[in-house]
Coordinates of C-alpha atoms in Angstrom, one line a residue:
Chain A
M28 CA -27.9 -33.4 -44.3
N29 CA -24.9 -35.0 -46.0
L30 CA -21.8 -34.7 -43.9
D31 CA -19.5 -36.6 -46.3
A32 CA -18.6 -33.2 -47.8
Y33 CA -17.4 -32.1 -44.4
G34 CA -15.1 -35.0 -43.8
L35 CA -17.6 -36.8 -41.6
G36 CA -18.4 -39.8 -43.7
G37 CA -17.3 -43.3 -42.9
D38 CA -16.6 -44.6 -39.4
A39 CA -13.4 -42.8 -38.4
F40 CA -14.6 -39.3 -37.3
N41 CA -11.0 -38.1 -37.5
Q42 CA -11.4 -34.9 -39.5
A43 CA -13.9 -32.1 -39.7
D44 CA -14.2 -29.3 -42.2
Y45 CA -13.7 -25.8 -40.7
R46 CA -16.9 -24.6 -42.3
L47 CA -18.7 -26.6 -39.6
Y48 CA -17.7 -23.9 -37.1
T49 CA -18.5 -20.9 -39.2
D50 CA -21.5 -21.5 -41.5
P51 CA -24.7 -19.9 -40.2
E52 CA -26.8 -22.5 -42.1
I53 CA -25.0 -25.3 -40.2
A54 CA -25.8 -23.5 -37.0
R55 CA -29.5 -23.3 -37.9
Q56 CA -29.6 -27.0 -38.8
E57 CA -27.9 -27.9 -35.5
Q58 CA -30.8 -26.1 -33.7
D59 CA -33.3 -28.2 -35.5
R60 CA -31.5 -31.6 -35.4
I61 CA -29.6 -31.5 -32.2
F62 CA -30.9 -29.0 -29.7
E63 CA -34.5 -29.4 -30.7
G64 CA -33.9 -32.9 -31.8
P65 CA -33.7 -36.1 -29.7
A66 CA -30.6 -35.0 -27.8
W67 CA -30.8 -34.5 -24.0
C68 CA -29.8 -31.0 -23.1
F69 CA -28.7 -30.0 -19.6
V70 CA -30.7 -27.0 -18.3
G71 CA -30.2 -26.9 -14.5
L72 CA -30.1 -28.5 -11.1
E73 CA -33.0 -29.8 -9.0
V74 CA -31.5 -27.9 -6.0
E75 CA -32.2 -24.7 -7.9
L76 CA -36.0 -25.5 -7.8
P77 CA -36.6 -27.0 -4.3
K78 CA -40.3 -26.2 -3.8
A79 CA -43.6 -26.1 -5.7
G80 CA -43.8 -23.1 -8.0
D81 CA -40.1 -22.5 -8.2
Y82 CA -39.0 -21.7 -11.8
K83 CA -35.9 -20.6 -13.7
T84 CA -35.3 -19.8 -17.3
S85 CA -32.7 -21.5 -19.4
W86 CA -31.8 -22.3 -23.0
V87 CA -31.9 -25.4 -25.2
G88 CA -29.5 -24.2 -27.8
A89 CA -31.3 -21.0 -29.1
L90 CA -34.7 -22.2 -27.7
P91 CA -35.7 -20.2 -24.5
V92 CA -37.2 -22.5 -21.9
I93 CA -38.9 -22.3 -18.5
L94 CA -38.1 -25.0 -16.0
V95 CA -40.7 -25.2 -13.2
R96 CA -41.6 -27.4 -10.3
G97 CA -45.4 -27.9 -10.4
Q98 CA -47.7 -28.1 -7.4
D99 CA -47.4 -31.9 -7.7
G100 CA -43.7 -31.6 -7.2
E101 CA -42.9 -32.7 -10.8
L102 CA -40.4 -30.8 -12.9
R103 CA -41.7 -29.5 -16.2
A104 CA -40.1 -27.7 -19.1
M105 CA -41.8 -25.5 -21.7
V106 CA -40.9 -23.0 -24.3
N107 CA -40.6 -19.5 -22.9
R108 CA -42.5 -17.9 -25.8
C109 CA -46.1 -16.7 -25.6
T110 CA -48.3 -18.5 -28.1
H111 CA -50.0 -15.1 -28.9
K112 CA -47.3 -12.9 -30.2
G113 CA -44.1 -14.7 -29.3
S114 CA -43.1 -12.5 -26.4
T115 CA -40.8 -13.8 -23.7
I116 CA -43.1 -14.7 -20.8
V117 CA -40.7 -15.1 -17.9
F118 CA -38.0 -12.4 -18.1
D119 CA -36.8 -12.2 -14.5
G120 CA -34.6 -15.3 -14.6
E121 CA -36.0 -17.2 -11.6
G122 CA -38.6 -17.0 -8.9
C123 CA -41.6 -18.7 -7.5
A124 CA -45.0 -18.4 -9.1
E125 CA -48.5 -19.8 -9.1
R126 CA -48.9 -19.1 -12.8
F127 CA -47.1 -17.4 -15.7
V128 CA -48.5 -14.2 -17.2
C129 CA -47.2 -12.8 -20.5
P130 CA -46.3 -9.1 -19.9
Y131 CA -47.4 -8.1 -23.4
H132 CA -51.2 -8.8 -23.4
N133 CA -51.6 -10.8 -20.2
W134 CA -52.2 -14.3 -21.5
Y135 CA -52.2 -16.6 -18.5
Y136 CA -50.6 -20.0 -18.3
D137 CA -50.6 -22.5 -15.5
L138 CA -47.4 -24.3 -14.3
E139 CA -48.0 -27.1 -16.8
G140 CA -48.0 -24.6 -19.7
N141 CA -51.8 -24.7 -20.4
L142 CA -53.3 -21.4 -21.5
T143 CA -55.9 -20.7 -18.8
A144 CA -57.1 -17.1 -19.6
V145 CA -56.7 -14.3 -22.1
A146 CA -57.0 -10.7 -20.9
F147 CA -60.2 -9.2 -22.3
G148 CA -61.0 -12.6 -23.8
N149 CA -64.7 -11.8 -23.4
G150 CA -64.3 -8.2 -24.5
I151 CA -65.4 -5.1 -22.6
K152 CA -69.1 -4.2 -22.4
G153 CA -69.9 -6.6 -25.2
Q154 CA -67.3 -5.2 -27.5
G155 CA -64.2 -6.9 -28.7
G156 CA -63.1 -10.2 -27.2
M157 CA -61.9 -13.4 -28.8
P158 CA -64.1 -15.3 -31.3
A159 CA -66.3 -18.0 -29.7
A160 CA -64.3 -20.6 -31.7
F161 CA -61.0 -19.6 -30.0
D162 CA -59.9 -22.8 -28.1
K163 CA -57.5 -22.1 -25.3
R164 CA -56.6 -25.8 -25.3
A165 CA -54.9 -25.4 -28.7
H166 CA -52.7 -22.6 -27.5
G167 CA -50.7 -24.0 -24.6
L168 CA -46.9 -23.6 -24.4
R169 CA -44.9 -26.2 -26.2
R170 CA -43.7 -28.8 -23.6
L171 CA -40.4 -30.5 -23.5
R172 CA -39.6 -33.9 -22.0
V173 CA -37.7 -33.8 -18.7
A174 CA -35.5 -36.4 -17.1
T175 CA -33.1 -36.2 -14.1
I176 CA -30.1 -38.0 -12.8
A177 CA -28.4 -37.2 -9.5
G178 CA -30.0 -33.8 -9.4
L179 CA -29.1 -32.8 -12.9
V180 CA -32.1 -31.8 -15.1
F181 CA -32.1 -32.5 -18.8
V182 CA -34.7 -31.7 -21.4
S183 CA -35.4 -33.0 -24.8
A184 CA -37.5 -31.1 -27.3
A185 CA -38.2 -34.1 -29.5
E186 CA -41.4 -36.0 -28.7
Q187 CA -39.6 -39.3 -29.0
G188 CA -36.0 -40.3 -28.4
P189 CA -33.8 -42.4 -26.2
E190 CA -34.2 -42.6 -22.5
L191 CA -31.7 -40.4 -20.6
E192 CA -29.9 -43.4 -19.1
D193 CA -29.4 -45.1 -22.4
Y194 CA -28.4 -41.8 -24.0
L195 CA -25.6 -41.2 -21.4
G196 CA -24.3 -44.8 -21.3
T197 CA -23.7 -47.0 -18.3
R198 CA -20.3 -45.8 -17.3
I199 CA -21.2 -42.1 -17.7
A200 CA -24.4 -42.5 -15.7
H201 CA -22.6 -44.3 -13.0
H202 CA -19.9 -41.6 -12.8
I203 CA -22.5 -38.8 -12.6
R204 CA -24.2 -40.6 -9.7
R205 CA -20.9 -41.3 -8.0
T206 CA -20.0 -37.6 -8.2
L207 CA -23.2 -35.7 -7.6
G208 CA -25.6 -38.3 -6.1
R209 CA -25.7 -36.6 -2.8
G210 CA -27.5 -33.6 -1.3
L211 CA -26.0 -30.8 -3.4
V212 CA -25.3 -27.2 -2.3
V213 CA -24.7 -24.4 -4.9
L214 CA -21.5 -22.7 -3.8
G215 CA -21.2 -20.3 -6.7
Q216 CA -22.5 -19.5 -10.2
Y217 CA -21.1 -17.4 -13.0
T218 CA -21.1 -17.2 -16.8
Q219 CA -18.2 -17.2 -19.2
V220 CA -18.7 -15.6 -22.6
M221 CA -16.5 -17.2 -25.3
H222 CA -16.1 -16.0 -28.8
N223 CA -16.0 -19.3 -30.6
N224 CA -18.4 -21.9 -32.0
W225 CA -19.9 -24.1 -29.3
K226 CA -18.5 -27.2 -30.8
L227 CA -14.9 -26.0 -30.3
Y228 CA -15.6 -25.9 -26.5
M229 CA -17.4 -29.2 -26.4
E230 CA -14.5 -30.8 -28.3
N231 CA -12.0 -29.2 -25.9
T232 CA -13.7 -30.8 -22.9
R233 CA -13.1 -34.2 -24.4
D234 CA -9.6 -33.5 -25.5
S235 CA -7.4 -35.1 -22.9
Y236 CA -4.4 -34.6 -25.2
H237 CA -4.3 -30.8 -24.7
A238 CA -4.8 -30.7 -20.9
S239 CA -1.2 -30.7 -19.7
L240 CA 0.1 -28.9 -22.8
L241 CA -2.1 -25.8 -22.9
H242 CA -2.8 -25.7 -19.2
V243 CA 0.7 -25.3 -17.9
F244 CA -0.2 -24.3 -14.3
F245 CA -1.3 -27.9 -13.5
T246 CA 1.7 -29.4 -15.2
T247 CA 4.1 -27.0 -13.6
F248 CA 3.0 -28.1 -10.2
R249 CA 2.6 -31.7 -11.2
L250 CA -1.0 -31.8 -10.4
N251 CA -2.1 -33.5 -13.6
R252 CA 0.2 -34.9 -16.2
L253 CA -0.6 -37.4 -18.9
D254 CA 1.9 -39.8 -17.3
M255 CA -0.4 -40.1 -14.3
A256 CA -2.6 -43.2 -14.4
G257 CA -5.9 -42.4 -16.1
G258 CA -7.9 -42.9 -19.3
M259 CA -10.7 -42.0 -21.5
A260 CA -14.0 -43.8 -21.2
V261 CA -16.6 -43.6 -24.0
G262 CA -20.2 -44.5 -23.4
E263 CA -21.8 -47.4 -25.2
N264 CA -23.3 -45.3 -28.0
G265 CA -19.9 -43.6 -28.5
W266 CA -21.3 -40.2 -27.8
N267 CA -20.4 -39.2 -24.2
T268 CA -17.0 -39.3 -22.5
L269 CA -15.3 -39.5 -19.2
S270 CA -11.7 -38.4 -19.0
Y271 CA -10.1 -39.3 -15.6
T272 CA -6.9 -39.3 -13.6
Q273 CA -6.3 -41.9 -10.9
G274 CA -3.8 -41.1 -8.2
T275 CA -0.2 -40.2 -8.8
Q276 CA 2.6 -42.1 -10.4
K277 CA 6.2 -41.4 -10.9
F278 CA 6.7 -38.3 -13.0
N279 CA 8.3 -38.9 -16.3
D280 CA 10.0 -35.7 -17.4
E281 CA 11.3 -37.3 -20.6
A282 CA 7.8 -37.6 -21.9
Y283 CA 7.6 -33.8 -21.7
A284 CA 10.8 -33.2 -23.7
D285 CA 8.8 -32.1 -26.7
A286 CA 6.6 -29.8 -24.7
R287 CA 7.3 -26.2 -23.8
A288 CA 10.1 -25.9 -21.4
L289 CA 8.9 -26.2 -17.9
N290 CA 10.4 -24.9 -14.7
T291 CA 9.9 -27.9 -12.5
D292 CA 11.4 -26.3 -9.5
I293 CA 8.5 -23.8 -9.2
K294 CA 6.7 -24.0 -5.9
L295 CA 3.4 -22.6 -4.7
Q296 CA 3.9 -20.0 -2.0
D297 CA 0.6 -21.0 -0.5
P298 CA 0.1 -24.8 -1.1
S299 CA -3.3 -24.6 0.7
L300 CA -4.6 -23.6 -2.8
V301 CA -4.5 -27.3 -3.6
A302 CA -5.1 -28.8 -0.2
N303 CA -7.6 -31.7 -0.7
W304 CA -9.1 -34.8 0.8
P305 CA -9.7 -38.2 -0.8
E306 CA -13.4 -37.8 -1.6
F307 CA -14.1 -40.8 -3.8
E308 CA -13.4 -44.5 -3.1
D309 CA -12.5 -45.2 -6.7
G310 CA -9.3 -43.1 -6.3
I311 CA -10.1 -40.9 -9.2
V312 CA -8.7 -37.5 -8.4
S313 CA -9.7 -35.6 -11.5
S314 CA -12.4 -36.2 -14.1
I315 CA -14.2 -34.4 -16.8
T316 CA -17.5 -35.9 -18.0
S317 CA -18.7 -34.5 -21.3
V318 CA -22.3 -35.2 -22.3
F319 CA -23.3 -34.2 -25.9
P320 CA -24.3 -31.4 -26.6
S321 CA -24.4 -29.2 -23.5
L322 CA -23.2 -30.6 -20.2
I323 CA -19.7 -30.8 -18.7
M324 CA -19.4 -32.2 -15.2
Q325 CA -16.1 -31.5 -13.5
Q326 CA -14.3 -33.0 -10.5
I327 CA -10.8 -31.4 -10.2
S328 CA -9.6 -32.6 -6.9
N329 CA -12.5 -31.6 -4.7
S330 CA -13.7 -28.8 -7.0
L331 CA -17.1 -30.0 -8.3
A332 CA -18.9 -28.1 -11.0
V333 CA -21.3 -28.5 -13.8
R334 CA -21.1 -26.3 -16.9
Q335 CA -24.0 -25.7 -19.3
L336 CA -22.9 -24.8 -22.8
V337 CA -25.2 -22.5 -24.7
P338 CA -24.5 -21.6 -28.4
K339 CA -25.0 -18.0 -29.3
G340 CA -24.7 -18.1 -33.1
P341 CA -21.9 -19.7 -35.1
D342 CA -19.1 -17.7 -33.4
K343 CA -20.1 -17.2 -29.8
C344 CA -21.2 -19.3 -26.9
E345 CA -21.8 -19.0 -23.2
L346 CA -20.8 -21.3 -20.4
V347 CA -22.8 -21.2 -17.2
W348 CA -20.7 -22.6 -14.4
T349 CA -22.3 -23.9 -11.2
L350 CA -19.9 -24.7 -8.4
L351 CA -21.1 -27.4 -6.0
G352 CA -20.6 -28.8 -2.6
T353 CA -22.7 -31.2 -0.6
V354 CA -24.8 -31.0 2.6
E355 CA -22.4 -33.4 4.2
D356 CA -19.3 -31.2 3.8
T357 CA -17.5 -30.1 7.0
P358 CA -16.5 -26.5 7.2
A359 CA -12.9 -27.5 6.5
Q360 CA -14.0 -29.4 3.3
T361 CA -16.1 -26.4 2.2
G362 CA -13.0 -24.2 2.7
M363 CA -11.0 -26.5 0.5
R364 CA -13.6 -26.4 -2.2
V365 CA -13.6 -22.6 -2.1
K366 CA -9.8 -22.4 -2.4
Q367 CA -9.7 -25.0 -5.1
S368 CA -12.3 -23.0 -7.1
N369 CA -9.4 -20.7 -8.0
L370 CA -8.3 -23.4 -10.4
V371 CA -11.4 -23.2 -12.5
G372 CA -13.7 -20.8 -14.2
P373 CA -12.8 -17.7 -16.3
A374 CA -10.1 -16.8 -13.8
G375 CA -9.1 -20.4 -13.2
L376 CA -5.4 -20.8 -12.8
V377 CA -5.7 -24.2 -14.5
S378 CA -8.6 -23.6 -17.0
M379 CA -8.6 -20.0 -18.0
E380 CA -6.9 -20.8 -21.3
D381 CA -10.0 -22.7 -22.4
G382 CA -11.8 -19.3 -22.6
I383 CA -9.5 -18.1 -25.4
I384 CA -8.2 -21.2 -27.2
G385 CA -11.5 -21.6 -29.0
N386 CA -11.3 -18.1 -30.3
F387 CA -7.7 -18.7 -31.4
V388 CA -9.2 -21.3 -33.7
Q389 CA -12.3 -19.3 -34.6
R390 CA -10.4 -16.2 -35.7
S391 CA -8.0 -18.2 -38.0
I392 CA -10.6 -20.4 -39.8
A393 CA -13.0 -17.6 -41.0
S394 CA -11.2 -17.7 -44.3
A395 CA -10.8 -21.5 -44.5
R396 CA -12.3 -23.2 -47.6
G397 CA -12.1 -26.9 -47.6
E398 CA -9.4 -27.5 -45.1
R399 CA -10.1 -30.0 -42.3
T400 CA -8.9 -30.7 -38.8
V401 CA -6.8 -33.7 -38.0
M402 CA -7.9 -35.8 -35.0
R403 CA -5.8 -39.0 -35.1
M404 CA -4.1 -39.0 -31.8
G405 CA -4.6 -42.4 -30.1
G406 CA -5.6 -44.0 -33.4
D407 CA -8.8 -43.4 -35.4
G408 CA -11.3 -45.3 -33.2
V409 CA -14.1 -44.1 -30.9
V410 CA -13.4 -46.5 -28.0
S411 CA -12.3 -46.3 -24.4
Q412 CA -8.6 -46.0 -23.9
E413 CA -6.2 -46.5 -21.0
S414 CA -4.3 -43.4 -22.0
R415 CA -5.2 -39.8 -22.1
V416 CA -2.9 -39.1 -24.9
T417 CA -5.8 -39.6 -27.3
E418 CA -8.4 -37.7 -29.2
A419 CA -10.9 -40.6 -28.9
G420 CA -13.2 -38.4 -26.9
V421 CA -13.1 -35.7 -29.6
R422 CA -13.9 -38.3 -32.2
A423 CA -16.8 -39.4 -30.0
F424 CA -18.2 -35.8 -30.2
W425 CA -18.3 -36.1 -34.0
K426 CA -19.9 -39.5 -33.8
A427 CA -22.7 -38.0 -31.7
Y428 CA -22.8 -35.0 -34.0
R429 CA -23.3 -37.1 -37.2
A430 CA -25.8 -39.4 -35.5
H431 CA -28.0 -36.3 -34.8
M432 CA -27.3 -34.2 -37.9
E433 CA -27.6 -37.2 -40.3
P434 CA -29.6 -39.9 -38.6
A435 CA -29.2 -43.4 -40.2
Chain B
M25 CA 0.6 5.6 13.1
M26 CA -1.2 7.8 10.5
T27 CA -4.9 8.3 10.6
L28 CA -7.2 6.8 7.9
D29 CA -9.0 9.7 6.5
A30 CA -10.8 9.8 3.1
A31 CA -7.7 11.2 1.4
A32 CA -5.5 8.4 2.7
V33 CA -8.0 5.7 1.6
Q34 CA -8.4 7.3 -1.8
Q35 CA -4.6 7.5 -2.3
L36 CA -4.4 3.7 -1.5
M37 CA -7.2 3.0 -4.0
L38 CA -5.6 5.1 -6.7
R39 CA -2.1 3.8 -6.3
Y40 CA -3.6 0.2 -6.4
A41 CA -5.3 0.9 -9.7
D42 CA -2.3 2.8 -11.1
A43 CA 0.0 -0.1 -10.3
I44 CA -2.2 -2.6 -12.1
D45 CA -2.8 -0.3 -15.1
A46 CA 1.0 0.2 -15.3
D47 CA 1.6 -3.6 -15.4
A48 CA 3.4 -3.4 -12.1
I49 CA 1.4 -6.6 -11.1
E50 CA 4.2 -7.8 -8.9
S51 CA 3.4 -5.0 -6.4
W52 CA -0.3 -6.0 -6.3
P53 CA 0.0 -8.2 -3.1
D54 CA 1.9 -5.4 -1.3
F55 CA -1.3 -3.3 -1.2
F56 CA -2.7 -5.9 1.3
T57 CA -1.8 -7.0 4.8
P58 CA 0.0 -10.3 4.8
D59 CA -3.3 -12.0 5.7
G60 CA -5.3 -9.8 3.4
E61 CA -8.3 -11.2 1.6
Y62 CA -9.1 -10.5 -2.1
T63 CA -12.3 -11.8 -3.7
V64 CA -14.0 -11.1 -7.0
I65 CA -17.7 -12.0 -7.0
S66 CA -20.9 -10.8 -8.7
R67 CA -23.5 -8.9 -6.8
D68 CA -25.9 -11.6 -7.8
S69 CA -23.8 -14.2 -6.1
L70 CA -23.5 -12.0 -3.0
K71 CA -27.3 -11.8 -2.9
R72 CA -27.6 -15.5 -3.0
G73 CA -25.0 -16.0 -0.3
H74 CA -22.5 -17.9 -2.6
L75 CA -19.2 -18.7 -1.0
I76 CA -17.4 -18.8 -4.4
G77 CA -16.9 -16.0 -6.9
V78 CA -14.6 -16.0 -9.8
M79 CA -11.4 -15.4 -7.7
Q80 CA -10.6 -15.7 -4.1
C81 CA -7.2 -15.1 -2.5
C82 CA -6.5 -15.5 1.2
G83 CA -3.2 -13.9 2.1
Q84 CA -0.3 -12.5 0.1
G85 CA 1.0 -16.0 -0.7
M86 CA -2.0 -16.8 -2.8
M87 CA -1.8 -13.5 -4.5
R88 CA 1.9 -14.0 -5.4
D89 CA 1.0 -17.4 -6.8
R90 CA -1.6 -15.6 -9.0
V91 CA 1.1 -13.3 -10.2
M92 CA 3.4 -16.2 -10.9
G93 CA 0.7 -17.9 -12.9
L94 CA 0.1 -14.7 -14.8
R95 CA 3.8 -14.2 -15.6
D96 CA 5.0 -17.8 -16.1
A97 CA 2.3 -20.3 -16.5
N98 CA -1.0 -19.0 -17.9
V99 CA -1.5 -18.6 -21.7
Y100 CA -3.5 -15.5 -22.8
E101 CA -3.3 -12.7 -25.2
P102 CA -1.3 -9.7 -24.0
H103 CA -3.6 -7.0 -22.7
C104 CA -3.8 -4.2 -20.2
Y105 CA -6.4 -2.4 -18.1
R106 CA -7.5 1.1 -17.5
H107 CA -9.3 1.7 -14.2
V108 CA -11.5 4.6 -13.5
V109 CA -12.2 4.7 -9.7
S110 CA -14.7 7.0 -8.0
A111 CA -13.9 8.9 -4.8
P112 CA -14.4 6.6 -1.8
L113 CA -17.4 6.5 0.5
L114 CA -16.1 5.8 4.0
G115 CA -18.1 3.8 6.5
E116 CA -17.6 3.8 10.2
A117 CA -14.1 3.3 11.5
G118 CA -14.0 0.4 13.9
A119 CA -11.2 -1.2 15.9
E120 CA -10.1 -3.2 12.9
G121 CA -9.9 -0.3 10.5
V122 CA -12.2 1.7 8.2
E123 CA -14.6 0.4 5.7
A124 CA -14.7 2.1 2.3
T125 CA -16.4 1.6 -1.0
A126 CA -15.8 3.0 -4.4
S127 CA -17.3 2.4 -7.9
F128 CA -15.1 1.4 -10.8
L129 CA -15.2 1.1 -14.5
L130 CA -12.5 -1.1 -16.1
A131 CA -11.5 -1.0 -19.7
R132 CA -9.6 -3.9 -21.3
I133 CA -7.3 -3.1 -24.1
M134 CA -6.0 -6.0 -26.3
R135 CA -3.0 -5.5 -28.5
A136 CA -5.1 -4.3 -31.4
G137 CA -8.6 -2.9 -31.3
V138 CA -10.5 -0.4 -29.3
P139 CA -10.6 -0.3 -25.5
E140 CA -13.7 -2.2 -24.4
L141 CA -15.6 -1.9 -21.2
F142 CA -14.6 -5.2 -19.6
L143 CA -16.1 -4.9 -16.0
S144 CA -17.9 -2.5 -13.8
G145 CA -18.6 -2.8 -10.1
R146 CA -17.8 -1.7 -6.7
Y147 CA -14.8 -2.2 -4.3
E148 CA -15.9 -3.0 -0.8
D149 CA -12.8 -2.6 1.3
L150 CA -11.6 -2.8 4.9
V151 CA -8.5 -0.5 5.1
V152 CA -6.1 -0.7 8.1
A153 CA -3.2 1.5 9.1
T154 CA 0.1 -0.2 9.2
P155 CA 3.6 1.1 10.0
A156 CA 4.2 1.1 6.2
G157 CA 1.0 3.0 5.5
P158 CA -2.6 2.1 4.7
R159 CA -3.2 -1.4 3.4
F160 CA -6.3 -3.5 2.4
R161 CA -7.2 -6.0 5.0
R162 CA -10.0 -7.0 2.8
R163 CA -10.9 -6.0 -0.7
R164 CA -14.0 -7.4 -2.2
V165 CA -14.6 -6.7 -5.9
V166 CA -18.3 -6.9 -6.5
L167 CA -19.0 -7.2 -10.2
D168 CA -22.2 -5.8 -11.6
S169 CA -22.6 -8.7 -14.1
T170 CA -22.5 -12.4 -13.5
A171 CA -20.7 -12.8 -16.9
V172 CA -17.0 -12.5 -17.6
D173 CA -15.9 -12.2 -21.2
T174 CA -13.3 -14.7 -22.3
L175 CA -11.0 -14.8 -19.2
L176 CA -9.9 -12.9 -16.2
V177 CA -6.1 -13.1 -15.5
I178 CA -5.0 -9.6 -14.3
P179 CA -6.5 -8.7 -10.9
V180 CA -9.2 -6.1 -10.9

């Protein structure tokens, strides 16, 4: 499709027409070109499927998928839609199975998605049954490519596309391994329903400009301010981003003169909320990694989480949070991760605003005709920056978006 | 010290809900002992043995920090709650206090629009007698769903 009319021509990626967030036809094309295109979509964690036969269901955009560990230990992904009448095959979310059976007419599939049997396929007492020409091999479940990094499982619905490592970019792949490349433990899981287009949330996770302005809890307690050392790293292809904060620096209250008035004397009654330990040798104390179009990996102090973004039509999306620890954590470290988890999620003292800010946009743009966003903070480029007062990461989102929606 | 019969436990539960619904959130920590624990977690997470739900406060200090965030720091649309809480089921009274459970439905009312069913679930409490009256030593809010719509800022 031609995105020039939506402000996404040229090389700047510094504006986007509001109709991109509201048009059902755009949403349909995104399903074809992004989610079922060559993009790598995050669908779960290896630790969720430890043994042969373990399965879970997930979503690749609007496409329902089954993720399963085969008897050979390999992870496979297939569309959760019976080839007979389209029924959902696996409807219990997760479990362990030797085969999948469609509840509607009992079509049987093995863990590789091959159709192995059809109930009454030979009829009963010589009556009924499938025609002799019916070839089960032609009716297997549609398979998706699977790739993993540091225990994260990605799938791609396109038969061909970039390798996951190239798709992520060197710096992003390194940071994912650095953060999660250990024995992982799931400490919690919940879903946040948001009434906004999925792109508004994905942009938000790359928008280091808003962090200390909208999320005042952090700023008030001087946990994360843009005058702390940090930056925005963009992967080689300009699609995926890493926003990070490195240690603390002298606070610069003057830089916040234009921001909402802050009570800088405010103190936590229970500072154990933010008790932490230096977990990473690189000194990065906070980082948000955003992988187009569906993964956000979070390290906020010692609170580790991955978030899977699932669009639900043009004006709704769901965010599946998985809070993580490691097998090496001491009980004290686990306790700190638990307390710090109060900062994140739908009830997160730091992040709860992200649950509504997308809807603040969505509700106001329903009537927009031709107006466009302005994304020019930190210049117009899509390159790494040593400052977080930038929208370079948001521009990177739109660069990835155009690369998929309007391939060269 | 007063005894913890079903009527006393129910009064505590109802006063708690009434205070929150009346926007007297500042009094919310006072329904707990100083070391009281308050968690909000889904029944699915409990089944899986998760340590983290959507909210976990250990002690009144963390609860007061939540109230401070709600009043002074966090950005959200003004809204209020309406709790409907069932009569409590009392468990066995132990040396620590009495365990009690109750079901709840919670409507969320935004500035405009109809009341919406926001959450449903069950309180799982440990109630103790104190010189000031019954207090929650532990209040675990077990949500029926794993999903939370938009955000959760006012305690349940």
